[in-house]
Every structure is written in C-alpha cells, then in structure tokens.
Coordinates of C-alpha atoms and ligand atoms in Angstrom, one line a residue:
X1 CA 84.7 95.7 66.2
X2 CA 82.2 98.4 65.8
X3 CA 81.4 99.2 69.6
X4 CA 83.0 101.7 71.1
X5 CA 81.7 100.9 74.6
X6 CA 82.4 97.9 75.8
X7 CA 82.5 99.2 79.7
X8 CA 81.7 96.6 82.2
X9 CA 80.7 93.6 80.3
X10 CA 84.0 92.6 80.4
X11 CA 84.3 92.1 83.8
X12 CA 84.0 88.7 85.1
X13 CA 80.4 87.7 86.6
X14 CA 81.4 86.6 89.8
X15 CA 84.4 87.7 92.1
X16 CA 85.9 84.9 93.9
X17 CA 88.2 86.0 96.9
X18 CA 90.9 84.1 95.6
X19 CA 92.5 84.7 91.9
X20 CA 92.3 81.7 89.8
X21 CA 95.7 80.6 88.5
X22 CA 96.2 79.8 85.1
X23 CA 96.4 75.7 86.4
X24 CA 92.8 76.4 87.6
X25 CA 91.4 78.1 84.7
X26 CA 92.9 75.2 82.2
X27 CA 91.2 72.7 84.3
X28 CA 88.1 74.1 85.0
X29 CA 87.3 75.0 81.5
X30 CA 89.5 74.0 78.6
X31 CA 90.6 70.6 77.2
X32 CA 94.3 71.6 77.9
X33 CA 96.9 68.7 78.5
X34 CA 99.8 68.9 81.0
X35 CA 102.5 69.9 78.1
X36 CA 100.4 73.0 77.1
X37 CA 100.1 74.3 80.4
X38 CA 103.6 73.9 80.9
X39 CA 104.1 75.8 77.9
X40 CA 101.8 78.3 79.0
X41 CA 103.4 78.9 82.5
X42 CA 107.0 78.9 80.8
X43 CA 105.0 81.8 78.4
X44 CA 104.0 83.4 81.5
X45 CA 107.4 83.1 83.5
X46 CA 108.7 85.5 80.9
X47 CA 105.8 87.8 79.6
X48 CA 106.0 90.9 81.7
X49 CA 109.3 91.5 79.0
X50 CA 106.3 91.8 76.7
X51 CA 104.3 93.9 79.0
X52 CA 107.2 96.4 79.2
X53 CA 108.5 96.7 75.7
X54 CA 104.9 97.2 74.1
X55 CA 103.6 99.4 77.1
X56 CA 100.4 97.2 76.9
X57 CA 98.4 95.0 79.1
X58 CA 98.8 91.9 78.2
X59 CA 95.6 88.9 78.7
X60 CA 95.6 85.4 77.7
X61 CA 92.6 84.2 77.1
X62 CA 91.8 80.5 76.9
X63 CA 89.6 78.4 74.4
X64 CA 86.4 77.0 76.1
X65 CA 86.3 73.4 75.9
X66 CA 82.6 73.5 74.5
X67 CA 83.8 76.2 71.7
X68 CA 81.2 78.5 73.2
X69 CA 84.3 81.2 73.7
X70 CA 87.4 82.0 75.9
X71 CA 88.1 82.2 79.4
X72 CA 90.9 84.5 80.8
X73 CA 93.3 82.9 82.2
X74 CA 96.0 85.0 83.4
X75 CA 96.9 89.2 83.2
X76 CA 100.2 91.1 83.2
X77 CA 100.2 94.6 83.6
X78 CA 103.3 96.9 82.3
X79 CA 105.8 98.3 84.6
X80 CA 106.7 100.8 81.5
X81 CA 103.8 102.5 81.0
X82 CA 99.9 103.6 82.6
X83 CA 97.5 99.8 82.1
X84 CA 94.5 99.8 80.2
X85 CA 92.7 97.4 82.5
X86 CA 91.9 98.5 86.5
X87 CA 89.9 95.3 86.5
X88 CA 90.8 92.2 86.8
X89 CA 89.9 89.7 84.0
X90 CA 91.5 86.1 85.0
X91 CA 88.4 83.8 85.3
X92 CA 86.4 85.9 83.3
X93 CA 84.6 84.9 80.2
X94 CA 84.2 86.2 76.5
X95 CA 81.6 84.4 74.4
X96 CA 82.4 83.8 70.7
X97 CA 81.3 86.4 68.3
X98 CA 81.7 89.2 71.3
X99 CA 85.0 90.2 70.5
X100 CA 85.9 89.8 66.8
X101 CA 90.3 90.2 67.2
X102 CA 90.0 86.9 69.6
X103 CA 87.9 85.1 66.9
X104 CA 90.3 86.1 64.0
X105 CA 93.2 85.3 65.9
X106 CA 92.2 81.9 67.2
X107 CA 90.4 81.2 63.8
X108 CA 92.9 82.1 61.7
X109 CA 96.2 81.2 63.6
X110 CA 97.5 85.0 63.1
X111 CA 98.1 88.2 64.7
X112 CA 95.5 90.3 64.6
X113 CA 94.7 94.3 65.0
X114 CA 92.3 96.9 64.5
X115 CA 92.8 100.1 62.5
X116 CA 91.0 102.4 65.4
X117 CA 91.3 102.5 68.9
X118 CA 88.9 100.8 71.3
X119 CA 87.3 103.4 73.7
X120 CA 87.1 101.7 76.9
X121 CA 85.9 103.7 80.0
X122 CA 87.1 107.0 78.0
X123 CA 90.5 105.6 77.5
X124 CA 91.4 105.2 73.8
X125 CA 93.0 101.0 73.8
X126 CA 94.5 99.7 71.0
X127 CA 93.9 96.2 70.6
X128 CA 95.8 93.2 68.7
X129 CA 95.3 89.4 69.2
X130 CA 98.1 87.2 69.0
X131 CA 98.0 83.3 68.5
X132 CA 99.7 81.1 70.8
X133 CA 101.3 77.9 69.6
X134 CA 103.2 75.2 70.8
X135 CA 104.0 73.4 67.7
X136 CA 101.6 73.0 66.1
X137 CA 98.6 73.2 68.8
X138 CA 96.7 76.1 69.2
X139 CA 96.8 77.2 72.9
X140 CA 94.7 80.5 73.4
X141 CA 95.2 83.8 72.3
X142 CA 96.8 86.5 73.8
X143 CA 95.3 90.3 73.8
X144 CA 97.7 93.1 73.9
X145 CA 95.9 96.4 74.9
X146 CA 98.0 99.4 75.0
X147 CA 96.8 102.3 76.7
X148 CA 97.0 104.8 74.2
X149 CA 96.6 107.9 76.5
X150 CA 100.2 107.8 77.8
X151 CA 102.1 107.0 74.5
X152 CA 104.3 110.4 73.1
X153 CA 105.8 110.7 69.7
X154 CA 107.9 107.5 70.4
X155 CA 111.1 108.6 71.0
X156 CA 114.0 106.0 69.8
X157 CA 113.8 104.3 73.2
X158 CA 110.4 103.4 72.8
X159 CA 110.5 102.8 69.0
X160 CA 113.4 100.1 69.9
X161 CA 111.5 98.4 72.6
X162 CA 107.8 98.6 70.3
X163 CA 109.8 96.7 67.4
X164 CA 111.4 94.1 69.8
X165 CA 108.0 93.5 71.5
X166 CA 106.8 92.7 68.2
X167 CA 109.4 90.4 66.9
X168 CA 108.7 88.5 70.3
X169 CA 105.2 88.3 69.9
X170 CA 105.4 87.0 65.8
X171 CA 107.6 84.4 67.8
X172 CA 104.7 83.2 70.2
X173 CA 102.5 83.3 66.6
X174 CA 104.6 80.8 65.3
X175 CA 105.6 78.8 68.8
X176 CA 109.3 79.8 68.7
X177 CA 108.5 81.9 71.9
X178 CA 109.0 81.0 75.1
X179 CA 112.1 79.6 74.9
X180 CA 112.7 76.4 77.4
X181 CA 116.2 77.2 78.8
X182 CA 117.9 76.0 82.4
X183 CA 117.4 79.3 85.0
X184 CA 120.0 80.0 87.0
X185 CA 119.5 79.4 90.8
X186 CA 121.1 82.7 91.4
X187 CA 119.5 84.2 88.5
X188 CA 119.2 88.1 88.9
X189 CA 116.2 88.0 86.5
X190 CA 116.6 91.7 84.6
X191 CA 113.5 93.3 83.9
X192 CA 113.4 95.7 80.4
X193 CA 113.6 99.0 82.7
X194 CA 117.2 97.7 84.5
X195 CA 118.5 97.9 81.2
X196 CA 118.0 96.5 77.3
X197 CA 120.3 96.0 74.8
X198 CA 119.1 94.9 70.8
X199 CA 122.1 93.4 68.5
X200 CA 121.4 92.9 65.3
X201 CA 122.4 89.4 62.6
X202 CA 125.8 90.3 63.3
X203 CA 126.1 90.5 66.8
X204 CA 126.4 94.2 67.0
X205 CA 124.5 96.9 68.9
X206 CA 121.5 98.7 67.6
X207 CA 120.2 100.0 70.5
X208 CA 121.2 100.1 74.1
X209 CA 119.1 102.1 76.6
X210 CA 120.6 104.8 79.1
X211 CA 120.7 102.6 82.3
X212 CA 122.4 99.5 79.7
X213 CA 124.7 102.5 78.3
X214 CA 125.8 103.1 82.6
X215 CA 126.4 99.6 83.4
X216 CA 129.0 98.8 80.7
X217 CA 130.4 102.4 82.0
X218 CA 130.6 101.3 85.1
X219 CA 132.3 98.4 83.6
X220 CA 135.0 100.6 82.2
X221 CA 133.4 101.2 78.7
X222 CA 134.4 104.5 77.8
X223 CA 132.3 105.2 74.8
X224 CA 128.9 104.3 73.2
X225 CA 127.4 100.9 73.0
X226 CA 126.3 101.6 69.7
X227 CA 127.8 100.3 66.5
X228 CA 130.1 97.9 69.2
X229 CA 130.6 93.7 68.0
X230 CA 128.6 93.2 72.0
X231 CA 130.4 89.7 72.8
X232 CA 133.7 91.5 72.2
X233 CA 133.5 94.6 73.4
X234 CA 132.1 92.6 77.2
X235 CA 135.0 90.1 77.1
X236 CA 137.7 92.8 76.9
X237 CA 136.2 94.1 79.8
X238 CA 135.3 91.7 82.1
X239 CA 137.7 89.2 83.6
X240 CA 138.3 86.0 83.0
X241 CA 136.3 83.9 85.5
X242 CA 138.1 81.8 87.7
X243 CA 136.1 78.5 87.6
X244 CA 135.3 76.7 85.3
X245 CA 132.4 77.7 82.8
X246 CA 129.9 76.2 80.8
X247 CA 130.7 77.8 77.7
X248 CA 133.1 80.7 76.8
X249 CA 131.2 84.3 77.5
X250 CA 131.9 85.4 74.0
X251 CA 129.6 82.7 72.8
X252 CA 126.8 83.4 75.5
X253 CA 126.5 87.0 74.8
X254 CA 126.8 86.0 70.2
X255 CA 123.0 85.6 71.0
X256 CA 122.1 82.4 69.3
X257 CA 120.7 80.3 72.2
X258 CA 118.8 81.5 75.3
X259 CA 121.0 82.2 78.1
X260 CA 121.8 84.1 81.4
X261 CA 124.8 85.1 82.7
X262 CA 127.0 87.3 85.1
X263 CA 130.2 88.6 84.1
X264 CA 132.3 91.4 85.7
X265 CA 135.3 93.0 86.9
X266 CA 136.7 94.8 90.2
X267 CA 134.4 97.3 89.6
X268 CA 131.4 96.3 87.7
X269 CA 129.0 93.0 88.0
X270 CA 126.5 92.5 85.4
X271 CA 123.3 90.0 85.0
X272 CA 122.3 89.6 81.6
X273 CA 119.5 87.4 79.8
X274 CA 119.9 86.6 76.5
X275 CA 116.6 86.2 73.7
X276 CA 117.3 85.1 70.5
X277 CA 115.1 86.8 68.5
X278 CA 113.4 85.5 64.5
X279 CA 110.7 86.6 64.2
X280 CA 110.3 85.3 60.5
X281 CA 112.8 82.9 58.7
X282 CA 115.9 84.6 59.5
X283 CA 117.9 85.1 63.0
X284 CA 117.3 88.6 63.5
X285 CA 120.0 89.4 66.3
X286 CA 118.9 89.3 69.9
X287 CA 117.3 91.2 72.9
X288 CA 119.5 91.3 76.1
X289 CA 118.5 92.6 79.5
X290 CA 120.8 93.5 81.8
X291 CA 121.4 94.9 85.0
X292 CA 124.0 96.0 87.3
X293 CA 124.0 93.9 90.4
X294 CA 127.0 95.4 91.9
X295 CA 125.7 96.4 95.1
X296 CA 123.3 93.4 95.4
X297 CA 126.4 90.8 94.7
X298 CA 128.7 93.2 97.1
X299 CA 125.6 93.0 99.8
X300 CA 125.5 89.4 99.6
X301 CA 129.7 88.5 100.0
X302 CA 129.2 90.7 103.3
X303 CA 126.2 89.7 104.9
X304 CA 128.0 86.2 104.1
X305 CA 131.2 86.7 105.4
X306 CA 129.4 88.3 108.9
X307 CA 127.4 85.6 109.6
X308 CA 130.5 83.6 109.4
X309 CA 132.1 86.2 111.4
X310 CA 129.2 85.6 114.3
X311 CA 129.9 82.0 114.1
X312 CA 133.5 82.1 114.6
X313 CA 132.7 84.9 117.4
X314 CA 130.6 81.9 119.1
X315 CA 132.8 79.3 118.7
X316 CA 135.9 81.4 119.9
X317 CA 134.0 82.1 123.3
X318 CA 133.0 78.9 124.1
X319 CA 136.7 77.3 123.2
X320 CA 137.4 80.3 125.8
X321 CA 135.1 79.4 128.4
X322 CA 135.8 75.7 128.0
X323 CA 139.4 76.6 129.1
X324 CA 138.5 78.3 132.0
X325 CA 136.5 75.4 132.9
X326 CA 139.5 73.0 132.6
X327 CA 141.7 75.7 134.5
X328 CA 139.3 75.6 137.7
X329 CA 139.0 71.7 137.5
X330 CA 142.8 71.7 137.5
X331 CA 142.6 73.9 141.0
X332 CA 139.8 72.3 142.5
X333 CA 142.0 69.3 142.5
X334 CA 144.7 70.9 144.1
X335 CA 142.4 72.2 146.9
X336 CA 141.8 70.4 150.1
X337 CA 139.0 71.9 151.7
X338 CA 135.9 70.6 150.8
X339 CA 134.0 73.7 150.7
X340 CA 136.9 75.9 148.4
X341 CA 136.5 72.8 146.2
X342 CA 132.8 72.5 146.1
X343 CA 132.5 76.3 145.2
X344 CA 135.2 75.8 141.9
X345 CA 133.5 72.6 141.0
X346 CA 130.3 75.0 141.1
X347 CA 132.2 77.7 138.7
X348 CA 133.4 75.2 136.7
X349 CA 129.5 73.9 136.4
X350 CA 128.9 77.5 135.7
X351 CA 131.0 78.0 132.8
X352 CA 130.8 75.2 131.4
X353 CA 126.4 76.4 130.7
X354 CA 127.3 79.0 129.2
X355 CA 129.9 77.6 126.9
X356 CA 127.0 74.9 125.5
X357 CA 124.6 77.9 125.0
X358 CA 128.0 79.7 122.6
X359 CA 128.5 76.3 121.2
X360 CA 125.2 75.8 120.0
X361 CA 125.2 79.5 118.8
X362 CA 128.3 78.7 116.4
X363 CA 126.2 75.9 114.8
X364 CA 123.5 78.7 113.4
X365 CA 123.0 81.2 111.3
X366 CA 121.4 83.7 113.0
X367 CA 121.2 84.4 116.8
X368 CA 118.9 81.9 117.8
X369 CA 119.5 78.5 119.3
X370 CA 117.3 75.6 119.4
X371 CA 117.0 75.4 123.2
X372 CA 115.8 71.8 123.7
X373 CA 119.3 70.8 122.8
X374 CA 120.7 73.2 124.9
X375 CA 118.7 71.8 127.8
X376 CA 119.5 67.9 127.3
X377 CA 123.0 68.8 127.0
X378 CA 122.6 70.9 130.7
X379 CA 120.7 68.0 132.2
X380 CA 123.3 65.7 131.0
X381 CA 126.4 67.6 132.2
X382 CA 125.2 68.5 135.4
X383 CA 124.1 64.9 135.9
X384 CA 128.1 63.6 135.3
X385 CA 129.6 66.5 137.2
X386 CA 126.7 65.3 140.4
X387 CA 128.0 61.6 139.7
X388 CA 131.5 62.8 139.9
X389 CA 131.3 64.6 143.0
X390 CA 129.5 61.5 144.3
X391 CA 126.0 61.9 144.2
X392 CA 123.5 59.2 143.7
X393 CA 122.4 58.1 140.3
X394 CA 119.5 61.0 139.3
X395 CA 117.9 60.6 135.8
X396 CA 117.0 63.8 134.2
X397 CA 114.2 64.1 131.5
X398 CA 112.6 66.8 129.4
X399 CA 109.2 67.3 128.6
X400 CA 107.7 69.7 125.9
X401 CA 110.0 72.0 123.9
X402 CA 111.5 75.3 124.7
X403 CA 111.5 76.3 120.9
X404 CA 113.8 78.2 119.5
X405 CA 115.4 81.2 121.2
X406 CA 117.5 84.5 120.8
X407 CA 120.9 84.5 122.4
X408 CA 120.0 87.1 125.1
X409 CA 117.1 84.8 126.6
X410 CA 119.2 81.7 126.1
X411 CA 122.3 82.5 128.0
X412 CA 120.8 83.5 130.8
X413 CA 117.8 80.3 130.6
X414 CA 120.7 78.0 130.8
X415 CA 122.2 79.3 134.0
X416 CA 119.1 79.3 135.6
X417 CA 118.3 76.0 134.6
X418 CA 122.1 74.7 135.8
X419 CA 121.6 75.7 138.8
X420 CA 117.8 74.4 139.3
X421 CA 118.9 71.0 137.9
X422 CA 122.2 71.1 140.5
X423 CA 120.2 72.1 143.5
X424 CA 117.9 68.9 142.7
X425 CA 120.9 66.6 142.7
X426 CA 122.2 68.2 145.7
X427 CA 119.5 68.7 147.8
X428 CA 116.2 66.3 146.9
X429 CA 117.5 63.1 147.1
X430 CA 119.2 60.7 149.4
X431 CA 121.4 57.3 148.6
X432 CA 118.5 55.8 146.3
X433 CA 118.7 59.0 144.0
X434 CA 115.8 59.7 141.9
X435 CA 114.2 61.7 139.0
X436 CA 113.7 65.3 138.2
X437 CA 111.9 66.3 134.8
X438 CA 111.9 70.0 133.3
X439 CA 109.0 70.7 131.5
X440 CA 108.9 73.4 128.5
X441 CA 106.0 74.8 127.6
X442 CA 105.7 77.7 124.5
X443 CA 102.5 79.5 125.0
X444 CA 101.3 82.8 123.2
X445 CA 104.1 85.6 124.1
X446 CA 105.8 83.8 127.6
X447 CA 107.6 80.5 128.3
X448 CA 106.9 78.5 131.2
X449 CA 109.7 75.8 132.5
X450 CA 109.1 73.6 135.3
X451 CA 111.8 71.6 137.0
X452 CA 110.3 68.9 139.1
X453 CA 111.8 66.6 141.2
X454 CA 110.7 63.8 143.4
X455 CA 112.8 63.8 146.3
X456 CA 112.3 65.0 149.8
X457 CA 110.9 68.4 149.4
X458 CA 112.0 71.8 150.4
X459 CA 113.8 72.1 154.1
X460 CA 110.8 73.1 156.9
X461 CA 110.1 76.7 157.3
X462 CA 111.7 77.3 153.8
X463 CA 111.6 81.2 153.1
X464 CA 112.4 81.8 149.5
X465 CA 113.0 85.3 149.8
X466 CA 115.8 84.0 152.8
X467 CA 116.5 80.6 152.4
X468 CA 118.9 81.0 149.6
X469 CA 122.4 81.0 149.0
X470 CA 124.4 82.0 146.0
X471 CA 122.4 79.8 144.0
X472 CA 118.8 80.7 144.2
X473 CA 119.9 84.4 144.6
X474 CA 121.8 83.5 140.5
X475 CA 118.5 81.8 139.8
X476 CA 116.0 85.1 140.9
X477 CA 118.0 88.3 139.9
X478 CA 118.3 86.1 135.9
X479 CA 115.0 85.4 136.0
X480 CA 113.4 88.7 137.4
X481 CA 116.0 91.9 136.1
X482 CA 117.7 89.6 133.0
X483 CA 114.4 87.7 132.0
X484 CA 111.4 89.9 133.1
X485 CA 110.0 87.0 134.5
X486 CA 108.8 85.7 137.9
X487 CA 110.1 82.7 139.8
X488 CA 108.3 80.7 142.2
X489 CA 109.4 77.2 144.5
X490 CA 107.1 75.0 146.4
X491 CA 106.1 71.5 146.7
X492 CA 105.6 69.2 143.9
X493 CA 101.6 68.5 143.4
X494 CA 99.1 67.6 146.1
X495 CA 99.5 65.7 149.2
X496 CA 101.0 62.6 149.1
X497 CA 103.5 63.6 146.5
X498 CA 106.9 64.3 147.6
X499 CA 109.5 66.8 145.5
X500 CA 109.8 70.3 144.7
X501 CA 108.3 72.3 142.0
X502 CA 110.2 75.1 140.5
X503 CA 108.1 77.2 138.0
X504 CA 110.1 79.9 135.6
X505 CA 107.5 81.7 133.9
X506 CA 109.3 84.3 131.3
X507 CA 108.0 87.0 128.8
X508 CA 108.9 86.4 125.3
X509 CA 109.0 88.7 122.4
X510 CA 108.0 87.0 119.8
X511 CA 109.9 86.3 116.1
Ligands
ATP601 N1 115.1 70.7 144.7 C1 115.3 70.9 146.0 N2 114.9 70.0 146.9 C2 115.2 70.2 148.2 N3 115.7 71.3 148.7 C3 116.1 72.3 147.9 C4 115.9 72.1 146.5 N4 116.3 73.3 145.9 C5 116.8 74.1 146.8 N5 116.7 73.5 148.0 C6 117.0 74.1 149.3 O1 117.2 75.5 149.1 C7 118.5 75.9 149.6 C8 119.0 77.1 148.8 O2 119.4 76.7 147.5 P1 120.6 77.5 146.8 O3 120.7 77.0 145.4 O4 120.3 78.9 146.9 O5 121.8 77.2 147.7 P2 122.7 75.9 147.7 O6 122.3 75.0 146.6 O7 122.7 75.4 149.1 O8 124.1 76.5 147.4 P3 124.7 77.0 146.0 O9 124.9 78.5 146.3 O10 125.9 76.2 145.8 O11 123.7 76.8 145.0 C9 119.3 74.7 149.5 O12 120.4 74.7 150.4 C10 118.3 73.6 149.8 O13 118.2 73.4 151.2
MG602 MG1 122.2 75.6 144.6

C-alpha cells in the first residue's frame, strides 16, 4: 500500500447512535449463513486474548455480498498496549482495491503483512490481514494494527506473548481457531494480563508471566515455573477435589483439548483456561491464562453464608414472636374480664403482624419483602381472630399492589394496617357484617394505602386528634415519626355512601 495517509477516509460515512453488532452487519450486507455467524461470535467471544498478546487493534471486516468490498463488522481494542484506532470502524465500509492487505488476504486465503509501517494520523501502524475460516468457507478477514509508538525492545514477556498471538492467529488462517468448548457457568474468564502461562509439545513451561509466576506462589510453589512438567507440578499442589470431576486435573492442564478449570488449596484458588495451540501440522504446546481468584471465591462463600445468616435471623424472630403470641392466647383464656382479655387478644393480634412481616423476610434474599403478600395474609388473620372473638362475617379485599418493600417500611406498614383492618371489624359494622377493601397504590417516590370500609361511618363529632385510643394513637406516631408520612380518616366518598376512609400516604425512597 503506497499511501501513507490514509486519515479520515476510513471512518464510516454515517454515525448511527447505536453500534451495529456483528448479527446486524452480517445481515445487512453479506451473504453470511447462521453457522458462520456463530462461528464468528464464538471468534469474537475469545479475541480480546488476541488483542492483548499482539498489543494490536484488532477489526474484522466482512465480505460485501455484491463483491464491491468489506464492511466492518466488529473492533477490539488491547488492554496491553496504547490502540491504533480512536475511531470507531464497525459499520464502516472499505471498497475493493482501497486497501491491498484485505484483498490479499481474502484473495489469497493467507496472512498477510507489509514490510513498512502505515502512518495513520502521525502514528506509525503496522498492518497484517488474517483470513478467517470455518472449514473450508471464507468468512472475512481480520486486520491487526499494532500501534507501533508504544512497542520497546520486546522484552521476553512481550516476545512470549507476540509468538503466541501469532500461533493463534495462523489458527484462525486455517479455521482451527476458535475453539467450540462448553463454558463454565462460574467461569472466572482470565484475561492475558491476570496471568499467562506457554507449555510447550511436552507439557512443560516456557514462559510464565510475573502475576502466573505469584499465583502458583501463592499456591505454595516455591520456585520457578520455568522448566516445570505444568500438570504435575499443579496436582502436587492443589487438593484433591471433593466431588466428583469430569476428568482428572492432570489431564485438563496436559493441554490437548480446550478447557477451564479451578483448582486450589487452603490457601490458593486458581481459574485457568486452557488453548491448545498448532499453528501448523504439529501440537505445539498450549497457552494457559490464569488467575488467582482467591479473594473473589472467599467474597462469594461469605456474602453466601450472610444472606443465609439474615434468613435464619428472620425466621428465628418470627418462631420467637409466634411464641409469644401463643403465650398471650394461653392467658387470655385464663382471664375473665372481658376487657383484660380483649386487650391480650389485641397483643396477641399485634405480634402475630409482625411475625408475618419476619416470616416473609426469611423467604428472601435481601431485605425486601413482597408486601401484597404480607397484606393478604394481615387481612386474613385479622379477619379469623374478628370471627373468633365473635364478630360478623367481614370480607376483606386488596386492590392494586404495594410493591416490594425494605424491612424498615414493612414492619411498621403492617402494624398500621392491623390495626386499621381491626378497627373496621370492630367498629363499622353491625350483625350483617360487611366489606372493607385496602387499596395500594405505587406512585413516583410515595405510597398511598387506602382502607375502606362500608359500614356505619365514624362516631358523630369524631375528633381524630382526640377520639383515639391505643389504636389510632399506634396507627399515627408509625405513620408520622416511623414512616414520614401523614394520616388522614373521614368518610368514605360522597353522600349517600356510608363507611370510612382511611388514607396512609408514605414517602418512599426509591431502589
Ligand atoms: N372503620 C371505622 N368505622 C367506624 N368507627 C371507627 C372506625 N375506625 C375507628 N373508629 C372509631 O374510632 C375510635 C378510635 O379507634 P382506636 O383504634 O383508636 O381505638 P379502639 O379501636 O376503640 O381501641 P384499640 O385501642 O383497641 O384499637 C374507635 O373506638 C371507633 O369509635
Ligand atoms: Mg382500634
């Protein structure tokens, strides 16, 4: 390619808002079947490894379905080393005969390169095309561009990495790269920089970079990597896992077949990905990246073993308060005065709230409860404890949803609400009973509740601020010091309508 100017014709025409995905580009412009794009996202699933061993940009650049040139269709940048592009280049487009390595490569079915750098926006970019096959189909070609301002003297660290990148990219030349294997759902994914190991035919170590060389210390390896058979020198020092296992570690970590897996000890625990690498007709060894996920595994066993802790917290409470339920039904039984045994029944009524709001608590995983539930259950119980005390037949219904809710707005809600839906049953209706309805409604930072009844409507002369007992005076110092909220009781609709109206209207942080 003679120019050594290229500049800004190589940025796309147009700039959509949105970046095209690879699915789109193949669609839109290429004669691409389902199995190549597969390919082609498996490809890109693993090509940042490329990225980051070759300190390039890497761009893959799709055949036009009218032959008039090549489309890009996806860009990964290295996390190694400074990029070569600023711009994007997915969705744009390279007519044939504009850039001579794409032609050659696509043409020809081989890598290509360029003796002399490529000055792009005074950055010297070295170029090379590489061919990607699946099979025997011709998919696109991929440009590697490295960035030839930040490359030193390559030190043996980078000279390691520069031959492995290109053992992997002679692989995608010939369609032995990527390599379909079954992920791990609680794969740790190592990237080259958390650590990179190269055996050679034999299974031993070539290379192992410094943050590789600290794990397998931490793992109780007292010497260098280097020189070391890598399946055995890993199984004598990680333990034996417990479970069963799909295949002996020794043979996971020989290298011969794609692979992830974890191994460890008491002090140590290691991901690690395994590449088989032949590049030409022989297996040439492997590339293996690993990292230490010590702290991340360590972080998980205790965040799972708290919220278990939480639960059992929650369901401990409410087994408690469910007992001292039982224990004041027992002495309300024993009592004779009506009133003594009308106030325990009321404390057991109490309790028993707040144990539903625990017990729903112990069914989560974090400190939020599904309040609609909690508010059936409330309706319901306060409706059996009414019927058991003799009260006429009420039917309590919801309306609308509370949502979900954190613990410290719950507890309190489902006092307020027991004792809202227990003044209805006890004061709004005679011998025919009747219905009361609590209506939830979510709106932007509050919740509203409404708890209607249609009975006979507040006493004459009713004074909120005086009229109350115990009850209301629970109900307004929840609602107004625990909740933030305001309360307000009057009668139900317009005239003609008999009941009350209770309206809760409560401030909510939202999650
Ligand atoms: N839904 C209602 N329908 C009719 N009257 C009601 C209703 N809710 C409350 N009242 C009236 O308001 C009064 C005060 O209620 P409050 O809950 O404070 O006390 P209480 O229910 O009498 O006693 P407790 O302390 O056991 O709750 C009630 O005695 C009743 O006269
Ligand atoms: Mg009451």
């Amino acid at each position: 390619m003679g120019h050594s100017h290229r500049g800004k014709r190589w940025l796309p025409r147009y700039y959509s808002p949105v970046v095209p995905s690879v699915r789109d580009v193949v669609r839109l412009h290429t004669d691409l079947d389902e199995d190549d794009l597969a390919w082609l996202q498996l490809l890109l699933s693993d090509w940042q490894i490329i990225a980051d061993l070759s300190f390039a940009d890497l761009v893959l650049w799709l055949p036009d379905r009218d032959g008039r040139g090549f489309w890009g269709g996806a860009q990964m940048r290295p996390t190694t080393g400074p990029t070569a592009f600023v711009d994007d280049l997915v969705g744009a487009f390279v007519p044939t005969g504009r850039r001579q390595l794409l032609d050659t490569a696509f043409e020809q079915r081989r890598i290509a390169r360029e003796g002399d750098p490529e000055w792009r926006d005074n950055v010297p970019v070295r170029v090379e095309t590489i061919p990607v096959l699946r099979g025997t189909s011709l998919l696109g070609v991929i440009a590697r561009n490295t960035n030839l301002l930040g490359i030193r003297p390559p030190s043996r660290l980078e000279l390691s990495y520069l031959q492995t990148a290109s053992d992997l990219t002679r692989m995608i030349s010939v369609g032995r790269f990527p390599q379909p294997f079954e992920r791990r759902e609680w794969s740790a994914s190592p990237r080259v920089g958390d650590g990179f190991v190269r055996t050679d035919a034999v299974g031993m170590v070539a290379y192992a970079s410094p943050n590789a060389q600290s794990a397998y210390r931490r793992l109780g390896l007292p010497g260098d990597l280097v020189g070391e058979s890598f399946a055995t020198v890993t199984t004598s020092l990680v333990d034996v896992p417990a479970g069963p296992v799909d295949e002996p570690l020794g043979i996971t970590l020989a290298g011969l077949a794609p692979r992830e897996a974890e191994f460890g000890n008491e002090e140590a625990t290691v991901a690690a990905r395994v590449i088989p690498l032949q590049p030409g007709a022989e297996y040439d060894g492997a590339l293996v990246l690993l990292r230490d996920v010590t702290e991340l595994r360590m972080r998980e066993r205790e965040l799972i073993t708290k919220d278990a802790t939480i639960r059992e917290i929650h369901h401990r409470v409410k087994n408690n308060l469910q007992t001292v339920a039982a224990l004041l039904r027992l002495q309300s039984r024993r009592v004779l005065e009506p009133e003594a045994r009308a106030a325990l029944d009321e404390a057991v009524r109490r309790v028993g709230s707040i144990a539903i709001v625990h017990e729903t608590l112990s069914h989560t995983l974090d400190e939020h409860v599904d309040f609609d539930e909690v508010a059936d259950r409330l309706g319901q119980m306060v409706g059996e404890v009414g019927r058991d005390a003799g009260a006429a037949t009420v039917h309590t219904s919801r309306s609308g949803s509370f949502g979900r809710l954190s613990s410290d707005v719950a507890t309190p809600l489902a006092m307020v609400l027991t004792e809202l839906l227990q003044n209805a049953i006890q004061h709004a209706f005679g011998a025919d009973g009747g219905r009361v309805d609590v209506h939830a409604l979510r709106l932007a930072g509050r919740l509203e509740v409404i708890v209607d009844d249609d009975g006979r409507g507040l006493p004459a002369g009713f004074d909120p601020g005086t009229s109350g007992h115990l009850g209301l005076s629970i109900v307004r110092t929840l609602v107004e010091s625990e909740l933030g909220g305001l309360i307000t009781l009057g009668a139900r609709g317009t005239e003609g309508e008999t009941g009350t109206r209770v309206r809760v209207d409560i401030p909510m942080r939202e999650s």
